[in-house]
mmCIF file of C-alpha atoms in Angstrom:
data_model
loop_
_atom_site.group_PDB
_atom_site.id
_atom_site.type_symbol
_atom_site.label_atom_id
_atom_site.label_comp_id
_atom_site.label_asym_id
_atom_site.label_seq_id
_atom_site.Cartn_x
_atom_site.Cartn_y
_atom_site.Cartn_z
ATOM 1 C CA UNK V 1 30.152 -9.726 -40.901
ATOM 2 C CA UNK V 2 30.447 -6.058 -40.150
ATOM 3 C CA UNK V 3 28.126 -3.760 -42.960
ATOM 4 C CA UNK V 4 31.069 -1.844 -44.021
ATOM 5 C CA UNK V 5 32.769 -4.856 -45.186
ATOM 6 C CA UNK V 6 29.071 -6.274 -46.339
ATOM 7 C CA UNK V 7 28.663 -2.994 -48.574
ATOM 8 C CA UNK V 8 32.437 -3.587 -49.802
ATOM 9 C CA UNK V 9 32.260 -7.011 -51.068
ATOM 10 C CA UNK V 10 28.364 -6.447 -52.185
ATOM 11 C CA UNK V 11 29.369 -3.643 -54.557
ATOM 12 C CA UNK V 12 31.950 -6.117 -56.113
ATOM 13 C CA UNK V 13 29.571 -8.671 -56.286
ATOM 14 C CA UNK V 14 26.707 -6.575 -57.873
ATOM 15 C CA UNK V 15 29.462 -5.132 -60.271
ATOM 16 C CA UNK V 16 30.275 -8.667 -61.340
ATOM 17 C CA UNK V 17 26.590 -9.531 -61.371
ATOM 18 C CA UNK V 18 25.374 -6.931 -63.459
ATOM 19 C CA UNK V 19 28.518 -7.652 -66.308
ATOM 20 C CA UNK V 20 27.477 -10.689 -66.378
ATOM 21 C CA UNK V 21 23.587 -9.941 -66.861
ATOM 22 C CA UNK V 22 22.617 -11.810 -63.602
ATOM 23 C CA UNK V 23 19.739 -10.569 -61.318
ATOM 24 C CA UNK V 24 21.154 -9.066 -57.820
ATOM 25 C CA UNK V 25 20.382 -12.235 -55.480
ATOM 26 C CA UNK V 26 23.402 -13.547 -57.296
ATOM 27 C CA UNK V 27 25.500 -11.299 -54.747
ATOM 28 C CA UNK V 28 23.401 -12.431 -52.042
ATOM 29 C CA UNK V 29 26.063 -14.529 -50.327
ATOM 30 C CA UNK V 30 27.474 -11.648 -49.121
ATOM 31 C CA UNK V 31 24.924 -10.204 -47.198
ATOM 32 C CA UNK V 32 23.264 -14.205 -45.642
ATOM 33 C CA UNK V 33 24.161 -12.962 -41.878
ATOM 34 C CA UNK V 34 21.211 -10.611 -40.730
ATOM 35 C CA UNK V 35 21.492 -8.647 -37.853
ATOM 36 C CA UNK V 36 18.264 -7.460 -36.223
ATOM 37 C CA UNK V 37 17.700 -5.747 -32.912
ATOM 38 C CA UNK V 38 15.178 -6.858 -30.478
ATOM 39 C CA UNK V 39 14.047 -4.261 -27.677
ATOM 40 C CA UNK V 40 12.350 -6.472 -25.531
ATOM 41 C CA UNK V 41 8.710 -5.357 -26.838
ATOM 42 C CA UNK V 42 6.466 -7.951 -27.450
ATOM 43 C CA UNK V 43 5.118 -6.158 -30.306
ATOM 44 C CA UNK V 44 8.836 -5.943 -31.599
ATOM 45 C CA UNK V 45 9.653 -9.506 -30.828
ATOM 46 C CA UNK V 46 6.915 -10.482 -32.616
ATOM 47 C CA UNK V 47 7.656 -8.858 -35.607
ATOM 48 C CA UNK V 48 11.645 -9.232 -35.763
ATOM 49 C CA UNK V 49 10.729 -13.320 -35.150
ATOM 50 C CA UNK V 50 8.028 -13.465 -38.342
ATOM 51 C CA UNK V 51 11.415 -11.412 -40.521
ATOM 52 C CA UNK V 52 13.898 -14.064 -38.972
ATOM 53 C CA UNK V 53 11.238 -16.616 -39.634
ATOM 54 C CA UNK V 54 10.979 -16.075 -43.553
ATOM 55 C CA UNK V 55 14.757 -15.320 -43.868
ATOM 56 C CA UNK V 56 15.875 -19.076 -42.853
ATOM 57 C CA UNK V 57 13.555 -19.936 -44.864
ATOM 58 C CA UNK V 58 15.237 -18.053 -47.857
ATOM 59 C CA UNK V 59 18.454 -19.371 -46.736
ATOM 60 C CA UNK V 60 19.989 -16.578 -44.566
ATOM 61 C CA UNK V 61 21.237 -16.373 -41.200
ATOM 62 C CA UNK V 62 19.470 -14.259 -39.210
ATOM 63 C CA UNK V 63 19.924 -13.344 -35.565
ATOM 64 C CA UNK V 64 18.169 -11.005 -33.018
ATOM 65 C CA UNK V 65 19.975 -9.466 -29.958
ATOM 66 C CA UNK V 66 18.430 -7.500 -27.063
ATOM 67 C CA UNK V 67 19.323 -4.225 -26.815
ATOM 68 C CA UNK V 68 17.757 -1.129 -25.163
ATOM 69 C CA UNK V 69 16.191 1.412 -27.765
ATOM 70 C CA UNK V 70 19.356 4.145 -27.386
ATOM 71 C CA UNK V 71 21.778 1.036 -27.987
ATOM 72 C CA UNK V 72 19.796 -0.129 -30.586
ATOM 73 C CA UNK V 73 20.479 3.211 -32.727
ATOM 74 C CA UNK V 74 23.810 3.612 -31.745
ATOM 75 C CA UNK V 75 24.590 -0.185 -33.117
ATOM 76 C CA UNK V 76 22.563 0.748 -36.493
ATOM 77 C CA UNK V 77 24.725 4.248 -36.641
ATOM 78 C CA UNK V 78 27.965 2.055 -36.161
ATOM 79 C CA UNK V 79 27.124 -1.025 -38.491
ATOM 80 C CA UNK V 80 26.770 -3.556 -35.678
ATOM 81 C CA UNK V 81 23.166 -4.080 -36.128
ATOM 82 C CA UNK V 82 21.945 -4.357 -39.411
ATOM 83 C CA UNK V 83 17.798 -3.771 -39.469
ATOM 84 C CA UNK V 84 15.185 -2.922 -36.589
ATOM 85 C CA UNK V 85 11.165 -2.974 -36.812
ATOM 86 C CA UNK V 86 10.278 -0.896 -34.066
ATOM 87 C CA UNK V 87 11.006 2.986 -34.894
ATOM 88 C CA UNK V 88 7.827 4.575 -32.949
ATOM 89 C CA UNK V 89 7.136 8.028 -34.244
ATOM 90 C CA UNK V 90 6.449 10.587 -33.248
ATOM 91 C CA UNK V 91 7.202 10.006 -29.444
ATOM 92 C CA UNK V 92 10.830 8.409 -30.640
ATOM 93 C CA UNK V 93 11.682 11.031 -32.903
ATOM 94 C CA UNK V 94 13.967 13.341 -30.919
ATOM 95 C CA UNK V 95 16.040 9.903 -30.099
ATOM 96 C CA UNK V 96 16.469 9.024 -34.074
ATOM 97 C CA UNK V 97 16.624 12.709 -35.502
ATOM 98 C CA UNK V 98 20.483 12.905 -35.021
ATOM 99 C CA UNK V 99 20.898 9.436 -36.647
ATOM 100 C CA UNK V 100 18.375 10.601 -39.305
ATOM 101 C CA UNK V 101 20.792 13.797 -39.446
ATOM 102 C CA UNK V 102 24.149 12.399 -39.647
ATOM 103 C CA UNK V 103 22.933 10.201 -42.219
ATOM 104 C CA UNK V 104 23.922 6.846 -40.699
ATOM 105 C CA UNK V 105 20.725 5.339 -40.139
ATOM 106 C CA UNK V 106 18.380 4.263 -43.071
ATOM 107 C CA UNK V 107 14.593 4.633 -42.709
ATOM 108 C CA UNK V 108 13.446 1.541 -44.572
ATOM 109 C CA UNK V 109 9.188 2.422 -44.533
ATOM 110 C CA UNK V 110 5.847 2.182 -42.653
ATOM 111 C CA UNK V 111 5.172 -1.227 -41.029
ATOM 112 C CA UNK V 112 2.698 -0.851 -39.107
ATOM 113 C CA UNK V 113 0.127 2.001 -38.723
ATOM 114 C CA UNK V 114 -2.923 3.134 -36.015
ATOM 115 C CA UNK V 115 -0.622 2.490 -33.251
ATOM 116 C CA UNK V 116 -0.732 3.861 -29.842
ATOM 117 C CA UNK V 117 1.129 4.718 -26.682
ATOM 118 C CA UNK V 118 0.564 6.947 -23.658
ATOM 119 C CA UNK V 119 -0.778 6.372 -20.112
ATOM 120 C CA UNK V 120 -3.478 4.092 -19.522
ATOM 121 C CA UNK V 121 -5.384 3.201 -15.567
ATOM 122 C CA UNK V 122 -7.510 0.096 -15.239
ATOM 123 C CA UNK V 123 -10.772 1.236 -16.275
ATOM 124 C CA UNK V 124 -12.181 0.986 -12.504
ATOM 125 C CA UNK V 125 -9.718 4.022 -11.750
ATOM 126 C CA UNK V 126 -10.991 5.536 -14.818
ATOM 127 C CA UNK V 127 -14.616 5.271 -13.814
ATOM 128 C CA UNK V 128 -13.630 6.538 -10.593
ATOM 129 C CA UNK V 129 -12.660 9.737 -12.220
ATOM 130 C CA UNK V 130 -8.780 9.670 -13.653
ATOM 131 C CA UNK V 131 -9.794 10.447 -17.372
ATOM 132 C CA UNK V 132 -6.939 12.753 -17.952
ATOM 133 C CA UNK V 133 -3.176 13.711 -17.133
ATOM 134 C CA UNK V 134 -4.850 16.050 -15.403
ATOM 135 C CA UNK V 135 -6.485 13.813 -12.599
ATOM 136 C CA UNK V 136 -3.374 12.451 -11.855
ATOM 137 C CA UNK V 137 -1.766 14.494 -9.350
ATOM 138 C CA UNK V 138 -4.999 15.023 -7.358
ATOM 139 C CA UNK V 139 -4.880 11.201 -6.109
ATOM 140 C CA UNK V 140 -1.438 10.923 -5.664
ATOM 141 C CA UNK V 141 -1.621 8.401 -2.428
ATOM 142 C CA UNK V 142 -3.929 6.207 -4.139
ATOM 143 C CA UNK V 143 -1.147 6.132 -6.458
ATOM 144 C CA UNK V 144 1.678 6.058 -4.256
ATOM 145 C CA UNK V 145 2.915 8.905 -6.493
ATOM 146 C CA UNK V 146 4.554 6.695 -9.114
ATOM 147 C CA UNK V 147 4.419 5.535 -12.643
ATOM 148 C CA UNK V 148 5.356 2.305 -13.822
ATOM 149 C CA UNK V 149 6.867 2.150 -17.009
ATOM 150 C CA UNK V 150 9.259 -0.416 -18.773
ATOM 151 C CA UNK V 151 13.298 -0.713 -19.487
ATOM 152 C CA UNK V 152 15.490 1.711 -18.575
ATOM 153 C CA UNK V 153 16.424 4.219 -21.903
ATOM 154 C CA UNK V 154 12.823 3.704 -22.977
ATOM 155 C CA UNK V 155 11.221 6.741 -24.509
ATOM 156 C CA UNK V 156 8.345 6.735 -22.818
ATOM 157 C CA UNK V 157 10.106 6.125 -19.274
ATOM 158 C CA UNK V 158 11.705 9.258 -20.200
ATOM 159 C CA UNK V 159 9.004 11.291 -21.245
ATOM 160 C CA UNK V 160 7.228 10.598 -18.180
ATOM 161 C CA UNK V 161 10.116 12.217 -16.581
ATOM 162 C CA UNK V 162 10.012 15.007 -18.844
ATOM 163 C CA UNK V 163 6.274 15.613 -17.206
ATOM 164 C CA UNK V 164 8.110 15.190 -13.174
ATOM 165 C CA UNK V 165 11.026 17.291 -14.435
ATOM 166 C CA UNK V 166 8.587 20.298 -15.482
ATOM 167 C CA UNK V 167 5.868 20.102 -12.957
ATOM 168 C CA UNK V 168 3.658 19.229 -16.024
ATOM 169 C CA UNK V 169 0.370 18.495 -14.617
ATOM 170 C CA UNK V 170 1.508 19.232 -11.190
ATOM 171 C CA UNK V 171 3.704 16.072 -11.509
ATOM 172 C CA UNK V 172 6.698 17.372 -9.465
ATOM 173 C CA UNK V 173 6.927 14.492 -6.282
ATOM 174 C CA UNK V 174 6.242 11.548 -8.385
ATOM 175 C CA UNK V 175 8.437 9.285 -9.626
ATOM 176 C CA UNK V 176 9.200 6.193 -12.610
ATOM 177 C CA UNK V 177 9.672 2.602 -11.512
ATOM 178 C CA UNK V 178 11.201 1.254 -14.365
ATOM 179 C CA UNK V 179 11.325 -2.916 -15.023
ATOM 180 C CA UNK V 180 10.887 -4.702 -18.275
ATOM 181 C CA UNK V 181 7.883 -4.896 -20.421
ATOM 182 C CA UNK V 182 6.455 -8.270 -18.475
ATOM 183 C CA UNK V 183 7.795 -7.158 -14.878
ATOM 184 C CA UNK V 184 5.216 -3.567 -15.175
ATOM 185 C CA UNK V 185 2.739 -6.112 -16.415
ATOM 186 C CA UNK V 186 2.777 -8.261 -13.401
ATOM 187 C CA UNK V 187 2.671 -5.057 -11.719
ATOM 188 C CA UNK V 188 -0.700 -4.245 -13.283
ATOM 189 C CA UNK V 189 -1.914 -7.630 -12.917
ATOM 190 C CA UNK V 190 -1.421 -7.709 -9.044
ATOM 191 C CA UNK V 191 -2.891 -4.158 -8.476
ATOM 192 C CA UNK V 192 -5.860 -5.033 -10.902
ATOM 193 C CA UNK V 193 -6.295 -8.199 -8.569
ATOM 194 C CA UNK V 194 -6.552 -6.170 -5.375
ATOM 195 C CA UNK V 195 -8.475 -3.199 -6.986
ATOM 196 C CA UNK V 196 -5.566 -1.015 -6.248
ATOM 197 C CA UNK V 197 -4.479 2.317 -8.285
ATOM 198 C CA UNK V 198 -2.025 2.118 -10.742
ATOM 199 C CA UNK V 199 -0.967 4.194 -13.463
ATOM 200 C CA UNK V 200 1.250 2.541 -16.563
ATOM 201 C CA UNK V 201 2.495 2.840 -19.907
ATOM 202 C CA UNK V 202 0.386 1.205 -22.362
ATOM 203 C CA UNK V 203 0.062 0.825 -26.040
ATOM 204 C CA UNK V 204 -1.554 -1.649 -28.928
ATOM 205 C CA UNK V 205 -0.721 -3.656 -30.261
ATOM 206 C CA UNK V 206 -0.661 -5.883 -27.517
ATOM 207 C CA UNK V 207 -2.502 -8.590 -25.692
ATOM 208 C CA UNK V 208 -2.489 -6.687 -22.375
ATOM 209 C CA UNK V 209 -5.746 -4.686 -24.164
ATOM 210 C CA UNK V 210 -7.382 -7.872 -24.130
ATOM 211 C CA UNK V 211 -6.256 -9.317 -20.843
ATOM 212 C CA UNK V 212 -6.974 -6.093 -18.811
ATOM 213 C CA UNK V 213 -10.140 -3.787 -18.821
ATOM 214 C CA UNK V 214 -7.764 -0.646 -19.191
ATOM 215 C CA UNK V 215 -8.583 2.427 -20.165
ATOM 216 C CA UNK V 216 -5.972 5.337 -22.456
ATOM 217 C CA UNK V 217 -5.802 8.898 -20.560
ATOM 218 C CA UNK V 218 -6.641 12.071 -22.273
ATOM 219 C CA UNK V 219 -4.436 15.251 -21.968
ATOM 220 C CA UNK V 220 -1.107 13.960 -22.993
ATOM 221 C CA UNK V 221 -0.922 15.144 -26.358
ATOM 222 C CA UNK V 222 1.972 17.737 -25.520
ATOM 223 C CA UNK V 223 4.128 14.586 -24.510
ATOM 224 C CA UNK V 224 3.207 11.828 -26.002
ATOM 225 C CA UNK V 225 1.313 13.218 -29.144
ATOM 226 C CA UNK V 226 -2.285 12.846 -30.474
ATOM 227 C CA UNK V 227 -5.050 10.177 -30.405
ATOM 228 C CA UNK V 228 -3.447 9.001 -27.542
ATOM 229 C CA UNK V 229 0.059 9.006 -28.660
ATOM 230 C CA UNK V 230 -0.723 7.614 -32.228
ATOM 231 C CA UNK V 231 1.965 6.021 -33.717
ATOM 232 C CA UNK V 232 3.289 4.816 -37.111
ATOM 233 C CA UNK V 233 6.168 2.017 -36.812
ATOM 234 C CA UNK V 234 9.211 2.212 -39.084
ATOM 235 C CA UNK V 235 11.854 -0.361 -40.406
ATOM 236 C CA UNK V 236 15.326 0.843 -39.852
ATOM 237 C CA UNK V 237 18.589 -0.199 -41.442
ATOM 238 C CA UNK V 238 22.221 0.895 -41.365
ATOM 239 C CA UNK V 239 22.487 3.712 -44.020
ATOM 240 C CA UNK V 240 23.194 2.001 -47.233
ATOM 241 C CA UNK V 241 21.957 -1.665 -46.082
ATOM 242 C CA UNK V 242 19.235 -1.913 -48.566
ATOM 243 C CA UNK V 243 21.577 -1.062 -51.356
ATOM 244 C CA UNK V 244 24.246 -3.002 -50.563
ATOM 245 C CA UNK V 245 21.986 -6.530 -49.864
ATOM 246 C CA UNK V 246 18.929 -5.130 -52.456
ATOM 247 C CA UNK V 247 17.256 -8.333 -52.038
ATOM 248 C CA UNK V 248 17.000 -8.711 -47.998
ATOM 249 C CA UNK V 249 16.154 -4.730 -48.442
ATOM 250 C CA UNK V 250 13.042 -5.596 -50.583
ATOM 251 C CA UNK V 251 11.702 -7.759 -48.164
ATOM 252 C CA UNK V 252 12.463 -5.339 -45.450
ATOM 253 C CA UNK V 253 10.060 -2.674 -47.221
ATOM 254 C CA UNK V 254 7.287 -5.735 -48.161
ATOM 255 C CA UNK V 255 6.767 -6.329 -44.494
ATOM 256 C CA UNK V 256 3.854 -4.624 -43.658
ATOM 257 C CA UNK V 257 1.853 -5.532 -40.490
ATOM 258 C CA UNK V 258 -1.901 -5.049 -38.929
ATOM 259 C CA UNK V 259 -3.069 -4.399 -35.585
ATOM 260 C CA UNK V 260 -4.934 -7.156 -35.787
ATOM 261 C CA UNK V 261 -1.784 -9.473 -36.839
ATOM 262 C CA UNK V 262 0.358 -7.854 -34.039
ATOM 263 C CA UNK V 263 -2.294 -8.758 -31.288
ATOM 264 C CA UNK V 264 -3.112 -12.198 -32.313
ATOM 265 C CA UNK V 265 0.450 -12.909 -32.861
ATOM 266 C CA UNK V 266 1.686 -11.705 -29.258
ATOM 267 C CA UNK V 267 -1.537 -13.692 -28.093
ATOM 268 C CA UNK V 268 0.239 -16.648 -29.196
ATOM 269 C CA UNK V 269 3.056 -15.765 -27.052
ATOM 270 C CA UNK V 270 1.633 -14.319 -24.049
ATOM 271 C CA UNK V 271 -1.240 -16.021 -23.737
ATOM 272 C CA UNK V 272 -0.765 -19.076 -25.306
ATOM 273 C CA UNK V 273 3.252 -19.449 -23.854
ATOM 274 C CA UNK V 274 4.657 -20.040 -27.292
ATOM 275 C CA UNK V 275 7.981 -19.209 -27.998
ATOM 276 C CA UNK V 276 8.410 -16.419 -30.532
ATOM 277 C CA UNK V 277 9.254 -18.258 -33.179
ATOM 278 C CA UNK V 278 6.823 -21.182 -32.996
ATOM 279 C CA UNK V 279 4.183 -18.213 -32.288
ATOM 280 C CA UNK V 280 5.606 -16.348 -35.758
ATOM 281 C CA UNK V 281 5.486 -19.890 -37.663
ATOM 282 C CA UNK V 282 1.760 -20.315 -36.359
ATOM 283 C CA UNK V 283 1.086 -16.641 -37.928
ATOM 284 C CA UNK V 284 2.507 -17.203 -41.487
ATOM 285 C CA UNK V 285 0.400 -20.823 -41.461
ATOM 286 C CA UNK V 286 -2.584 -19.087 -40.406
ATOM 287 C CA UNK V 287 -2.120 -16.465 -43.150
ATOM 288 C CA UNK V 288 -0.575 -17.933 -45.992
ATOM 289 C CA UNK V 289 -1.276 -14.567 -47.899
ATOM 290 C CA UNK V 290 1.207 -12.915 -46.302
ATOM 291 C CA UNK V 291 3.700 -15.119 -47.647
ATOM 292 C CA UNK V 292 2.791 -13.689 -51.526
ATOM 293 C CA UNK V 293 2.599 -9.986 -50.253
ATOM 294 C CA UNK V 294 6.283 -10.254 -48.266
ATOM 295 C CA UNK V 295 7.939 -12.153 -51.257
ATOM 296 C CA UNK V 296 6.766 -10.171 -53.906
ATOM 297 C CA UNK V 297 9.747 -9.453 -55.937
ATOM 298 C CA UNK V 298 12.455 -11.469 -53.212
ATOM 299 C CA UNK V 299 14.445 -14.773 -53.910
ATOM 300 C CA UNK V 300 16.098 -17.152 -51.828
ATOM 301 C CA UNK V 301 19.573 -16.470 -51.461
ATOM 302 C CA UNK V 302 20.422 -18.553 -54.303
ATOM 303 C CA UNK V 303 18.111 -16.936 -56.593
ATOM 304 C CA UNK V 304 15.010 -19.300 -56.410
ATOM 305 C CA UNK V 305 11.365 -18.526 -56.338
ATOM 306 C CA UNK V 306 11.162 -17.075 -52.370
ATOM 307 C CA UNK V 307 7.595 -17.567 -51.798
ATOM 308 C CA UNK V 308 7.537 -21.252 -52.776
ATOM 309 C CA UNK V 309 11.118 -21.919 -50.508
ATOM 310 C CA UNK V 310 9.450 -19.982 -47.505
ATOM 311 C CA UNK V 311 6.269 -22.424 -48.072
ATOM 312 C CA UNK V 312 8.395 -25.063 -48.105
ATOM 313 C CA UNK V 313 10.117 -24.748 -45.021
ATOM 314 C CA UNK V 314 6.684 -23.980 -43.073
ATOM 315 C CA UNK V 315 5.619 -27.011 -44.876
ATOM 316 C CA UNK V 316 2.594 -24.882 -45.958
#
């Protein structure tokens, strides 16, 4: 069901609901479809299978499409997608600012902090003396003068071209190969195998700083921010989406999430070949904690106890 109409028929229902002294989940029929918007980042996937994950087991409907980050904003902005985990600020932030401006996208809250994202070499081009932006441009053969990054209309593909465009770092001459998140890691994988040069996008969480000895490049703060491009992940929802379905909303803002969660989840994927929602079932088992901390305050969407429901259908 589109939002508008969600908000619509919500307000009615909450209207009714509060008359009648019920708590909100009462209305919460109207909002069981749950739209979320997967980018293709394991990181992301991971996260937007664990929400998925605990809503089924409140009773909703939830569903996650792929969709490239600009799409993904445009489809909050319009309605079509209801909620996405994967806002990376800052190096996202002049791609969400005119959402943020308009007032049709909904920042939801932090979940996930200590993040990063900038260049990274395999640490035996690092030793080899490619510690910084800077180095780059000087071994240009050995890296046949491209970067590999990830989808097309990814932020960092884009700020990498930013650096060609202006000759940052004596850039101009190089260009972006641009593949999904696992094609640029088989990339890396088959140079690391041959001891070739390669330089990549890389961030944590993810499993690739375990299955690599990589190494982060210095310099880049101009372009991709500090400490490496340091990030701090953000929930998203269509503006109004947390009023209008208060009770999905609450466990949008509970969902808070570790490095250490992110890695060992993706580990399950990557590593381990589960699929993401087996891999985001193993988590919650794992950590039955989390369960208490997400649910605090959220029903099923009948208006029963949520933790013990979610428990129930993990068979924790």
């Amino acid at each position: 069901m589109h939002i508008r109409m969600k908000s619509a028929i919500a307000a009615v229902a909450m209207g009714a609901a509060v008359m009648a002294g019920n708590a909100y989940a009462d209305d919460a029929a109207t909002c069981s479809e749950v739209e979320f918007s997967d980018v293709g980042w394991s990181c992301i996937t991971a996260t937007t299978a664990v929400a998925t994950t605990v809503l089924e087991g409140l009773g909703y409907e939830p569903k996650a499409t792929v969709l490239s980050v600009p799409v993904t904003f445009a489809s909050l902005s319009n309605g079509d997608i209801d909620a996405f985990l994967g806002l990376w600020l800052p190096t996202q932030q002049s791609m969400i600012d005119p959402y943020f401006n308009d007032g049709t996208v909904e920042n939801v809250g932090v979940n996930l902090e200590g993040a990063k994202y900038t260049l990274a070499v395999p640490t035996y081009v690092f030793d080899a003396g490619v510690k910084s932006f800077g180095d780059i441009a000087a071994h240009a053969d050995k890296f046949d003068s491209k970067f590999y990054g990830i989808e097309p209309g990814n932020d960092g593909n884009m700020i990498i071209q930013g650096m060609i465009d202006d000759n940052a770092f004596g850039l101009a001459g190089f260009e972006v190969v641009e593949s999904s998140e696992q094609g640029m890691l088989s990339q890396v994988e088959a140079a690391v195998r041959s001891d070739e040069w390669i330089v990549f996008l890389g961030w944590e969480p993810h499993p690739m700083n375990r299955r690599f000895d990589m190494s982060y490049l210095d310099g880049g703060d101009d372009y991709f921010g500090a400490n490496f491009g340091g990030a701090t992940v953000y929930t998203l929802a269509h503006a109004g989406y947390t009023e209008a379905c208060p009770n999905v909303g609450a466990l949008l803002k509970n969902m808070r999430f570790s490095l250490a969660l992110e890695n060992e989840m993706m580990g399950y994927m990557l590593d381990d070949g589960m699929d993401p929602q087996a891999a985001a079932r193993k988590l919650v088992e794992m950590h039955p904690e989390l369960v208490d901390e997400w649910l605090a305050g959220v029903t099923t969407l009948d208006g029963q106890d949520g933790a013990a429901a979610v428990k129930a259908h993990l068979g924790m």
